[in-house]
PDB file of C-alpha atoms in Angstrom:
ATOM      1  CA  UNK F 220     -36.805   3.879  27.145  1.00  0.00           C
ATOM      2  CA  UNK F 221     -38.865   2.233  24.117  1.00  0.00           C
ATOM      3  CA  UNK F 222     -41.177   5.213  24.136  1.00  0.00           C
ATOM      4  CA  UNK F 223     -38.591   7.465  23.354  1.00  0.00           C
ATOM      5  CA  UNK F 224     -39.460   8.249  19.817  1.00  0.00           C
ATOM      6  CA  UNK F 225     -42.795   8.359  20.847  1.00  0.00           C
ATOM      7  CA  UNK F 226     -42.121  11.244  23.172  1.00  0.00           C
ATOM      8  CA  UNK F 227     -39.329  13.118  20.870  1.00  0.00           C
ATOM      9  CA  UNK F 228     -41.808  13.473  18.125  1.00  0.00           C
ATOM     10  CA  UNK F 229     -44.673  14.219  20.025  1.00  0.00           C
ATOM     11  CA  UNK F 230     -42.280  17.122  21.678  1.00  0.00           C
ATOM     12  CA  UNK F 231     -41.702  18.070  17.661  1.00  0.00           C
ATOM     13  CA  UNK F 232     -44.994  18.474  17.026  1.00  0.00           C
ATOM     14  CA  UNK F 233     -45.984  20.176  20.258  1.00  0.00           C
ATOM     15  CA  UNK F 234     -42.652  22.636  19.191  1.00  0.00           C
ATOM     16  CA  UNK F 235     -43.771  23.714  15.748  1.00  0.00           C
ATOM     17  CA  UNK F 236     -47.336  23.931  16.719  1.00  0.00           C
ATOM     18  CA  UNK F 237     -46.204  26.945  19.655  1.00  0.00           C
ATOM     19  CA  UNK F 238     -44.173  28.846  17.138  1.00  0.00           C
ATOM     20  CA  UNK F 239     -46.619  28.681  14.067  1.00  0.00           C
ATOM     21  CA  UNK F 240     -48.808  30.171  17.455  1.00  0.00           C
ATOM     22  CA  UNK F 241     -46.670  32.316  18.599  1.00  0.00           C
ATOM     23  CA  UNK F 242     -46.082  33.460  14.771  1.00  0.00           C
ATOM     24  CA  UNK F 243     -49.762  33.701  14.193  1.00  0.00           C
ATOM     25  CA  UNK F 244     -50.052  35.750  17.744  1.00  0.00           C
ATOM     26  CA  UNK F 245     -48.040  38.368  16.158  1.00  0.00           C
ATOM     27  CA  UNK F 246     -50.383  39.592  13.476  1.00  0.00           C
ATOM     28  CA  UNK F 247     -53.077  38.917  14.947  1.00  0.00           C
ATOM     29  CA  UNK F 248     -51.978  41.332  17.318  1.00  0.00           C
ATOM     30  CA  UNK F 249     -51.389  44.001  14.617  1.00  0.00           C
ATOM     31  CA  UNK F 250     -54.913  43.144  13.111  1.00  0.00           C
ATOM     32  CA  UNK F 251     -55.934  43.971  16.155  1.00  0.00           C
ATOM     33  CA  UNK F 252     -58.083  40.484  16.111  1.00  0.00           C
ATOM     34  CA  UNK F 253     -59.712  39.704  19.813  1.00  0.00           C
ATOM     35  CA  UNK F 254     -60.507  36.684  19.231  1.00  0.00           C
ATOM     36  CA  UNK F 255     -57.725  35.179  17.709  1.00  0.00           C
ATOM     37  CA  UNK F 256     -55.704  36.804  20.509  1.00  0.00           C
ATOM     38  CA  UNK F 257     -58.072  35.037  22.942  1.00  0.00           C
ATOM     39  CA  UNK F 258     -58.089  31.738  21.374  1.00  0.00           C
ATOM     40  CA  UNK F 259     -54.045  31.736  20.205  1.00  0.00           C
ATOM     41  CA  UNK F 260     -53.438  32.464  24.024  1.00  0.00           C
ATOM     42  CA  UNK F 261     -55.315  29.375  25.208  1.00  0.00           C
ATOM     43  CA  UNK F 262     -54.024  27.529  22.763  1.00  0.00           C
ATOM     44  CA  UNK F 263     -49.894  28.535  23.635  1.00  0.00           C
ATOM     45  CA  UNK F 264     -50.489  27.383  27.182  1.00  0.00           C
ATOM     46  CA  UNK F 265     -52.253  24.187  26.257  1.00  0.00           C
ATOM     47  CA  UNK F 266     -49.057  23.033  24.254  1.00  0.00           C
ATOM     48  CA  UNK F 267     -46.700  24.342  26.925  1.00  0.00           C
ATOM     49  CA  UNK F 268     -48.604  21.829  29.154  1.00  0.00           C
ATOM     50  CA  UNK F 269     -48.576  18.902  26.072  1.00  0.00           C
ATOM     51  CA  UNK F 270     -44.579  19.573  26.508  1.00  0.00           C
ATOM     52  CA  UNK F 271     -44.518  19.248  29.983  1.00  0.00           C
ATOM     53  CA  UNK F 272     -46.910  16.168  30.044  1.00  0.00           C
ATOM     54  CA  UNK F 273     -44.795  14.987  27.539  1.00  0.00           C
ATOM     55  CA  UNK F 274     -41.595  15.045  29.361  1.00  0.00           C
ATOM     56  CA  UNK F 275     -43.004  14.563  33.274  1.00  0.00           C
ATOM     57  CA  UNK F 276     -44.853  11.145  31.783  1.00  0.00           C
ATOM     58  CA  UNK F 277     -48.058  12.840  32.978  1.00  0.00           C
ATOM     59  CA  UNK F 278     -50.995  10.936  30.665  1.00  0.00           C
ATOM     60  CA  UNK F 279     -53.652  13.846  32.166  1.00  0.00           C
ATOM     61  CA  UNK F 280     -51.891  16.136  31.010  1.00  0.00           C
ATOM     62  CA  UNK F 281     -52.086  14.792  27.447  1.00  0.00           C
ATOM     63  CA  UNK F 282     -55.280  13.962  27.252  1.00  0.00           C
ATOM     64  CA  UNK F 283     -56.416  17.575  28.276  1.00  0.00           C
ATOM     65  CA  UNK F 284     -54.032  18.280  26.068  1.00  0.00           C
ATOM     66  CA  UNK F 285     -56.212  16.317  23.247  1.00  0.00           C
ATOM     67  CA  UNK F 286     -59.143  17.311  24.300  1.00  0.00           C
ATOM     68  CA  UNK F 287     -57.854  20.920  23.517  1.00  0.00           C
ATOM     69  CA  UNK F 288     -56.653  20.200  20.115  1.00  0.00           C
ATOM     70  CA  UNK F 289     -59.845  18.922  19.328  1.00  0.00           C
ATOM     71  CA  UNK F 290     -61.303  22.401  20.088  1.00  0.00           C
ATOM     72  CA  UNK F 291     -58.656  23.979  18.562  1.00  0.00           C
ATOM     73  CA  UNK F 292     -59.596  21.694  15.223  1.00  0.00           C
ATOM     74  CA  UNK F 293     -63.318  22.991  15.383  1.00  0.00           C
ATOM     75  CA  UNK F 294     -61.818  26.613  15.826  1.00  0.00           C
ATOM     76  CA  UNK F 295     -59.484  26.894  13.067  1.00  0.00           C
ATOM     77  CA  UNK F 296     -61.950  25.118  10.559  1.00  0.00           C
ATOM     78  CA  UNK F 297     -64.684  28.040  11.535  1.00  0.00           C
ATOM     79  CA  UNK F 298     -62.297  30.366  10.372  1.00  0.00           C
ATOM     80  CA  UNK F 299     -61.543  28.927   7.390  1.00  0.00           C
ATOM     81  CA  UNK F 300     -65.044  28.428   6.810  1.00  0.00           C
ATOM     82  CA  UNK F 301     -65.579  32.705   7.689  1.00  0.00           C
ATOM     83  CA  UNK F 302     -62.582  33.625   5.664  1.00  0.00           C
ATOM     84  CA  UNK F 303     -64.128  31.609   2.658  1.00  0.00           C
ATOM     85  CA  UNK F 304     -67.896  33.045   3.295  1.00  0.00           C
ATOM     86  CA  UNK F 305     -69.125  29.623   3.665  1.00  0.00           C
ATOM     87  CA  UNK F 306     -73.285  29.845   4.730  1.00  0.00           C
ATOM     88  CA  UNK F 307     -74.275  32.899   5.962  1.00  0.00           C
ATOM     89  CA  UNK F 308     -71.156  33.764   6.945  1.00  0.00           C
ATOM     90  CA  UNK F 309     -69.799  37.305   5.661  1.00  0.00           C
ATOM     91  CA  UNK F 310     -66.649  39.565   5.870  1.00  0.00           C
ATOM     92  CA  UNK F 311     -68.112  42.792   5.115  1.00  0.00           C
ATOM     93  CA  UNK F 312     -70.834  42.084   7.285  1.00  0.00           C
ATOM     94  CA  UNK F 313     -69.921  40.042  10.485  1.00  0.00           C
ATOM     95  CA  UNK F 314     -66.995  41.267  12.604  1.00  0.00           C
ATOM     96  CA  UNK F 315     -66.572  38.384  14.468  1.00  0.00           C
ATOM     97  CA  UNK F 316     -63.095  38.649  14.969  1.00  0.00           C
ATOM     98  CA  UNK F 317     -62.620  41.813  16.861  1.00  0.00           C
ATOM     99  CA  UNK F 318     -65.888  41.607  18.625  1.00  0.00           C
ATOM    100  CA  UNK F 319     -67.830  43.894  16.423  1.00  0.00           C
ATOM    101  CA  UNK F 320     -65.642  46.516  19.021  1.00  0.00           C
ATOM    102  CA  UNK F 321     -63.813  47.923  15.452  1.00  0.00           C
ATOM    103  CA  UNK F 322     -63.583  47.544  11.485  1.00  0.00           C
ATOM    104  CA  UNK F 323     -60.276  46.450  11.427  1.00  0.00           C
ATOM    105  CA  UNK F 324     -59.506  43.896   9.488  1.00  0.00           C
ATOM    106  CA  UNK F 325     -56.525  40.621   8.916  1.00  0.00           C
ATOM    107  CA  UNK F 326     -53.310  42.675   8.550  1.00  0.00           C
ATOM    108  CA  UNK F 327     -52.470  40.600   5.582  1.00  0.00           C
ATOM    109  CA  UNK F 328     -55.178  42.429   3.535  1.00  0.00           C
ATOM    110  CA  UNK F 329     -52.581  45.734   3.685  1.00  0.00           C
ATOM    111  CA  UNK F 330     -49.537  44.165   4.087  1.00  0.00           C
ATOM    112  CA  UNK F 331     -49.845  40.999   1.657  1.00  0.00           C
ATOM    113  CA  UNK F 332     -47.055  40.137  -1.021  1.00  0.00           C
ATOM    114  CA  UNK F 333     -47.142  42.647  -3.827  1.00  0.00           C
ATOM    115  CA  UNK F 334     -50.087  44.827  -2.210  1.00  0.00           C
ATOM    116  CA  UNK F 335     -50.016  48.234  -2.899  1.00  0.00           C
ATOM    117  CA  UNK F 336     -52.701  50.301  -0.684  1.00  0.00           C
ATOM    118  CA  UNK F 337     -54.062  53.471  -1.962  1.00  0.00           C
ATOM    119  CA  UNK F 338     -55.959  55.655   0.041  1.00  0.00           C
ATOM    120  CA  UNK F 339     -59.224  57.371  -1.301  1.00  0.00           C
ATOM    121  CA  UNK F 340     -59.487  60.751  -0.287  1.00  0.00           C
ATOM    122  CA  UNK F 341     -62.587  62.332   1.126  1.00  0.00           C
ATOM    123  CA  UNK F 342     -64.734  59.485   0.982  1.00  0.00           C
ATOM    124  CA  UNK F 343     -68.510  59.577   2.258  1.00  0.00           C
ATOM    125  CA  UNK F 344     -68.356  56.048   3.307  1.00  0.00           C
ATOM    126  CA  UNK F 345     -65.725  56.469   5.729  1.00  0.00           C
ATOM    127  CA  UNK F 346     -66.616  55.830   9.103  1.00  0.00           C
ATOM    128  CA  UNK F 347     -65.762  58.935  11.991  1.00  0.00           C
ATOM    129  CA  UNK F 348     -61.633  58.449  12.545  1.00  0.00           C
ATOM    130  CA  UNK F 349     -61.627  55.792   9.313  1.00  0.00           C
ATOM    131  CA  UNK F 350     -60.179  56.044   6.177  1.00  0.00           C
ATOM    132  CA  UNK F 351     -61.284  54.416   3.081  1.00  0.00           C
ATOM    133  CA  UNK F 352     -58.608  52.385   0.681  1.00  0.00           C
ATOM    134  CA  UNK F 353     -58.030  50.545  -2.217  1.00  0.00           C
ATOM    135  CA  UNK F 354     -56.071  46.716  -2.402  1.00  0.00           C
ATOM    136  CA  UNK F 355     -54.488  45.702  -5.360  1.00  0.00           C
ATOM    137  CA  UNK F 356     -52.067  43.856  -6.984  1.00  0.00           C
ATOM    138  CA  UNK F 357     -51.472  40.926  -4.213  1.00  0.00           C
ATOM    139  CA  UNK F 358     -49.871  38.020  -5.333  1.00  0.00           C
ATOM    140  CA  UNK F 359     -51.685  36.240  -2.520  1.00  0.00           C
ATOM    141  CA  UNK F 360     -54.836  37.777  -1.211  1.00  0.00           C
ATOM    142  CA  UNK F 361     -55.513  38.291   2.923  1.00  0.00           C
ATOM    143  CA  UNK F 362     -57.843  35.665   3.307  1.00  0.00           C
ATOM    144  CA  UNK F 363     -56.269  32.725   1.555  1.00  0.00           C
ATOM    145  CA  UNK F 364     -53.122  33.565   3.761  1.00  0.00           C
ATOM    146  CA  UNK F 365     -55.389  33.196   6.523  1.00  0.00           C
ATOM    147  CA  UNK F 366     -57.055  30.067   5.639  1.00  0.00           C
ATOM    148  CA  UNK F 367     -53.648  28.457   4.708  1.00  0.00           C
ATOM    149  CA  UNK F 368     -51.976  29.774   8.406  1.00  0.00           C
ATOM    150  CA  UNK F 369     -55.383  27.702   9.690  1.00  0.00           C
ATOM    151  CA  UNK F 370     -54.942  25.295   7.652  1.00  0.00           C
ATOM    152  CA  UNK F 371     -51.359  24.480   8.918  1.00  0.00           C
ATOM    153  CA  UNK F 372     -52.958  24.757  12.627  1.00  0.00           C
ATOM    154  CA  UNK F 373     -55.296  22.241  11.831  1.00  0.00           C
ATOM    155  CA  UNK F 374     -52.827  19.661  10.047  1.00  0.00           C
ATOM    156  CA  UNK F 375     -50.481  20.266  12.861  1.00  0.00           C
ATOM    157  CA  UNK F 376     -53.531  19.080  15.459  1.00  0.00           C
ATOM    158  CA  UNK F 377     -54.361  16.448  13.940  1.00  0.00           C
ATOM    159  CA  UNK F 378     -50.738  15.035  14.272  1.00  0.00           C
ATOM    160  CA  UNK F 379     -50.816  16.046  17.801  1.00  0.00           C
ATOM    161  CA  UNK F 380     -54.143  14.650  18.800  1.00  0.00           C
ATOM    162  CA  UNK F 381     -52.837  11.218  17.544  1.00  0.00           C
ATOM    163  CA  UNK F 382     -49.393  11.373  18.830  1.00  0.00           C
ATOM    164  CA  UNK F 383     -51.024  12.012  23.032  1.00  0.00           C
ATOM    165  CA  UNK F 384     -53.330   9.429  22.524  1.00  0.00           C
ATOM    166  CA  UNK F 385     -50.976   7.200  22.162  1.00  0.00           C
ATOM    167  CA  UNK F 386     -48.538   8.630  24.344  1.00  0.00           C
ATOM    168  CA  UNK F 387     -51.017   8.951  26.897  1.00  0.00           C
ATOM    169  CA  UNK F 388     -52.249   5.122  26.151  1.00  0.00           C
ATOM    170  CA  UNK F 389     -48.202   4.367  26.747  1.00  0.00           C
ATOM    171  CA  UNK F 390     -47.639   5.992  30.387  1.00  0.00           C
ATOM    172  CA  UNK F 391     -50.594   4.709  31.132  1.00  0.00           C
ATOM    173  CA  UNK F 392     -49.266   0.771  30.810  1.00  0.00           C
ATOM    174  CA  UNK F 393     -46.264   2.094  32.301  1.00  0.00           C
ATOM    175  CA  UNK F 394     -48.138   3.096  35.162  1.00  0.00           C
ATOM    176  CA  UNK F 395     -49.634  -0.075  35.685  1.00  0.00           C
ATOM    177  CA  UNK F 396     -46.537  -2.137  34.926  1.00  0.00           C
ATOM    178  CA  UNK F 397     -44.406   0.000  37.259  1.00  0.00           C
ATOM    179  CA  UNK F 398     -42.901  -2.626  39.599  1.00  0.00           C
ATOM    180  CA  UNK F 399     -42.347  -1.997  43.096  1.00  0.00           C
ATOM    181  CA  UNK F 400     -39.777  -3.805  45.893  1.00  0.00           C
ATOM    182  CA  UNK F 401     -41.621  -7.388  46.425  1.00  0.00           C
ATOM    183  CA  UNK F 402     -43.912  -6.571  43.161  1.00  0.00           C
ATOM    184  CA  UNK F 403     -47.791  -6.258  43.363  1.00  0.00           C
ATOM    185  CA  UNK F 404     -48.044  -9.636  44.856  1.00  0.00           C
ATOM    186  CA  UNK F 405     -50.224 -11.205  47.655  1.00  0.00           C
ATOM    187  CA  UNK F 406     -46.532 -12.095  49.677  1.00  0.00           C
ATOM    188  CA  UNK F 407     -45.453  -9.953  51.789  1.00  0.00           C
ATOM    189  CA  UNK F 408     -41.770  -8.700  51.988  1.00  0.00           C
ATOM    190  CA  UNK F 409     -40.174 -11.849  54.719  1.00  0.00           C
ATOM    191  CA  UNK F 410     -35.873 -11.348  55.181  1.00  0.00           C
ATOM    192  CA  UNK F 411     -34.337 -14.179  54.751  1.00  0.00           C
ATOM    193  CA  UNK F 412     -33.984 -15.993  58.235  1.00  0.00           C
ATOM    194  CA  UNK F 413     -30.197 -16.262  59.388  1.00  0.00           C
ATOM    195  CA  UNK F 414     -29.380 -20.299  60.506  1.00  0.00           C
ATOM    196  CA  UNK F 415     -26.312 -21.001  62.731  1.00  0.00           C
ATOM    197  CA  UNK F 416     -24.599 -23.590  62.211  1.00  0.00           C
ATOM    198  CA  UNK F 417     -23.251 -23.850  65.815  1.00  0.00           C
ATOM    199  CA  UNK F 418     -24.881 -26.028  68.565  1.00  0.00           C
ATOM    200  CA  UNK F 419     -24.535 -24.584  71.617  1.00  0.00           C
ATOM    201  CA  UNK F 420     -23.130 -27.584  74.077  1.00  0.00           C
ATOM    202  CA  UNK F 421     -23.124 -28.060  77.971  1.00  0.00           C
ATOM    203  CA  UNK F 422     -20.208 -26.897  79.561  1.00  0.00           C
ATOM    204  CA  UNK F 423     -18.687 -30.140  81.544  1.00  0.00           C
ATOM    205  CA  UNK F 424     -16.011 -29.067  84.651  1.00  0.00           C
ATOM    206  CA  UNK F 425     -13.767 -31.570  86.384  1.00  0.00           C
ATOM    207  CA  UNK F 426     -14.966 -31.474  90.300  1.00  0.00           C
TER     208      UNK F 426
END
C-alpha cells in the first residue's frame, strides 16, 4: 500500500520508544521509584496498543495513542524540571517519586559511571534502618542521567505524536474511500438481464 512507510516508521518509533521503557522500567524498579513504575507501566501498554493500531489500520487506536504521548510529554518534562530543581521544586526535600513512602533515591546516584560510594559510619543523621553515604567521583552525575533518559522519552514522543496523526488522518481517508461491490452509489446492484435470441413459433401439423 502507499502508506506503507508511513506505518513501518511509525512501528520504529513505537519499537524504540517500548524498549527505552522497558529499559527505563528496570531501574526504576531498583530505585525503587513508584511513580515512575506507575507511569512507565501506562506508558508500555499505550505503545503496545500504537503497534497494534498501527498494524490493524485502527485510527482510534492512534489517536488515544496521541493523546497519551501528549501526557507522557507533560510527564517527562516535570521530571526534568524536578531533577533540575526548577521553582520550588527540591530533591532533598520533596519525595515525589516514591510517594514520600521511603528516602530512596534514582539508582544512578550509587551506581553512576566512575561513582565510588563510601559509607559514613555512625552518623546522627541517619534515619532508623538508613545509612548515611558519600558520592564522588561520577563522570556523569544521577540526575543529568535522568534528565537525558527523559529527555530521549520526550524526543521520541514528539516523533510519535506526529507520525499517528498522520497515520490516523491516512486510515481515516481509507475508510471513507473503501469501495464496496456497486460503490456508494444511489443504483442499486440490477444483473444483467439474459435476452434469447429464439422466437418461439406455432407448431403447424398436416390434418
Amino acid at each position: 500500500m502507499g502508506n506503507c512507510d508511513g506505518r513501518c516508521t511509525l512501528v520504529a518509533i513505537c519499537s524504540l520508544q517500548l524498549m527505552a521503557a522497558l529499559q527505563r522500567q528496570v531501574f526504576d524498579f531498583l530505585g525503587y521509584q513508584w511513580a515512575p513504575i506507575l507511569a512507565n507501566f501506562l506508558h508500555i501498554m499505550a505503545v503496545i496498543l500504537g503497534i497494534f493500531g498501527t498494524v490493524q489500520f485502527r485510527s482510534r487506536y492512534l489517536i488515544l495513542y496521541a493523546v497519551w504521548l501528549v501526557l507522557w510529554v507533560g510527564w517527562n518534562s516535570f521530571i526534568i524540571c524536578f531533577y533540575l530543581e526548577v521553582g520550588h521544586l527540591s530533591q532533598d526535600r520533596d519525595f515525589l517519586m516514591n510517594f514520600n513512602t521511603s528516602l530512596h533515591r534514582s539508582w544512578w546516584m550509587e551506581h553512576g559511571p566512575g561513582c565510588l560510594v563510601t559509607p559514613v559510619l555512625d552518623s546522627r543523621i541517619a534515619p532508623d534502618d538508613h545509612h548515611v553515604i558519600t558520592v564522588s567521583g561520577c563522570l556523569l552525575d544521577y540526575q543529568y542521567i535522568e534528565v537525558l533518559s527523559s529527555a530521549l522519552q520526550v524526543l521520541l514522543a514528539l516523533f510519535g505524536i506526529v507520525y499517528a496523526c498522520y497515520m490516523s488522518k491516512v486510515f481515516q481517508d481509507d475508510e471513507d474511500s473503501f469501495d464496496f461491490i456497486g460503490g456508494f452509489d444511489s443504483y442499486g446492484y440490477q444483473p444483467p438481464q439474459k435476452t434469447s435470441h429464439l422466437q418461439l413459433q406455432p407448431l403447424y401439423t398436416a390434418g
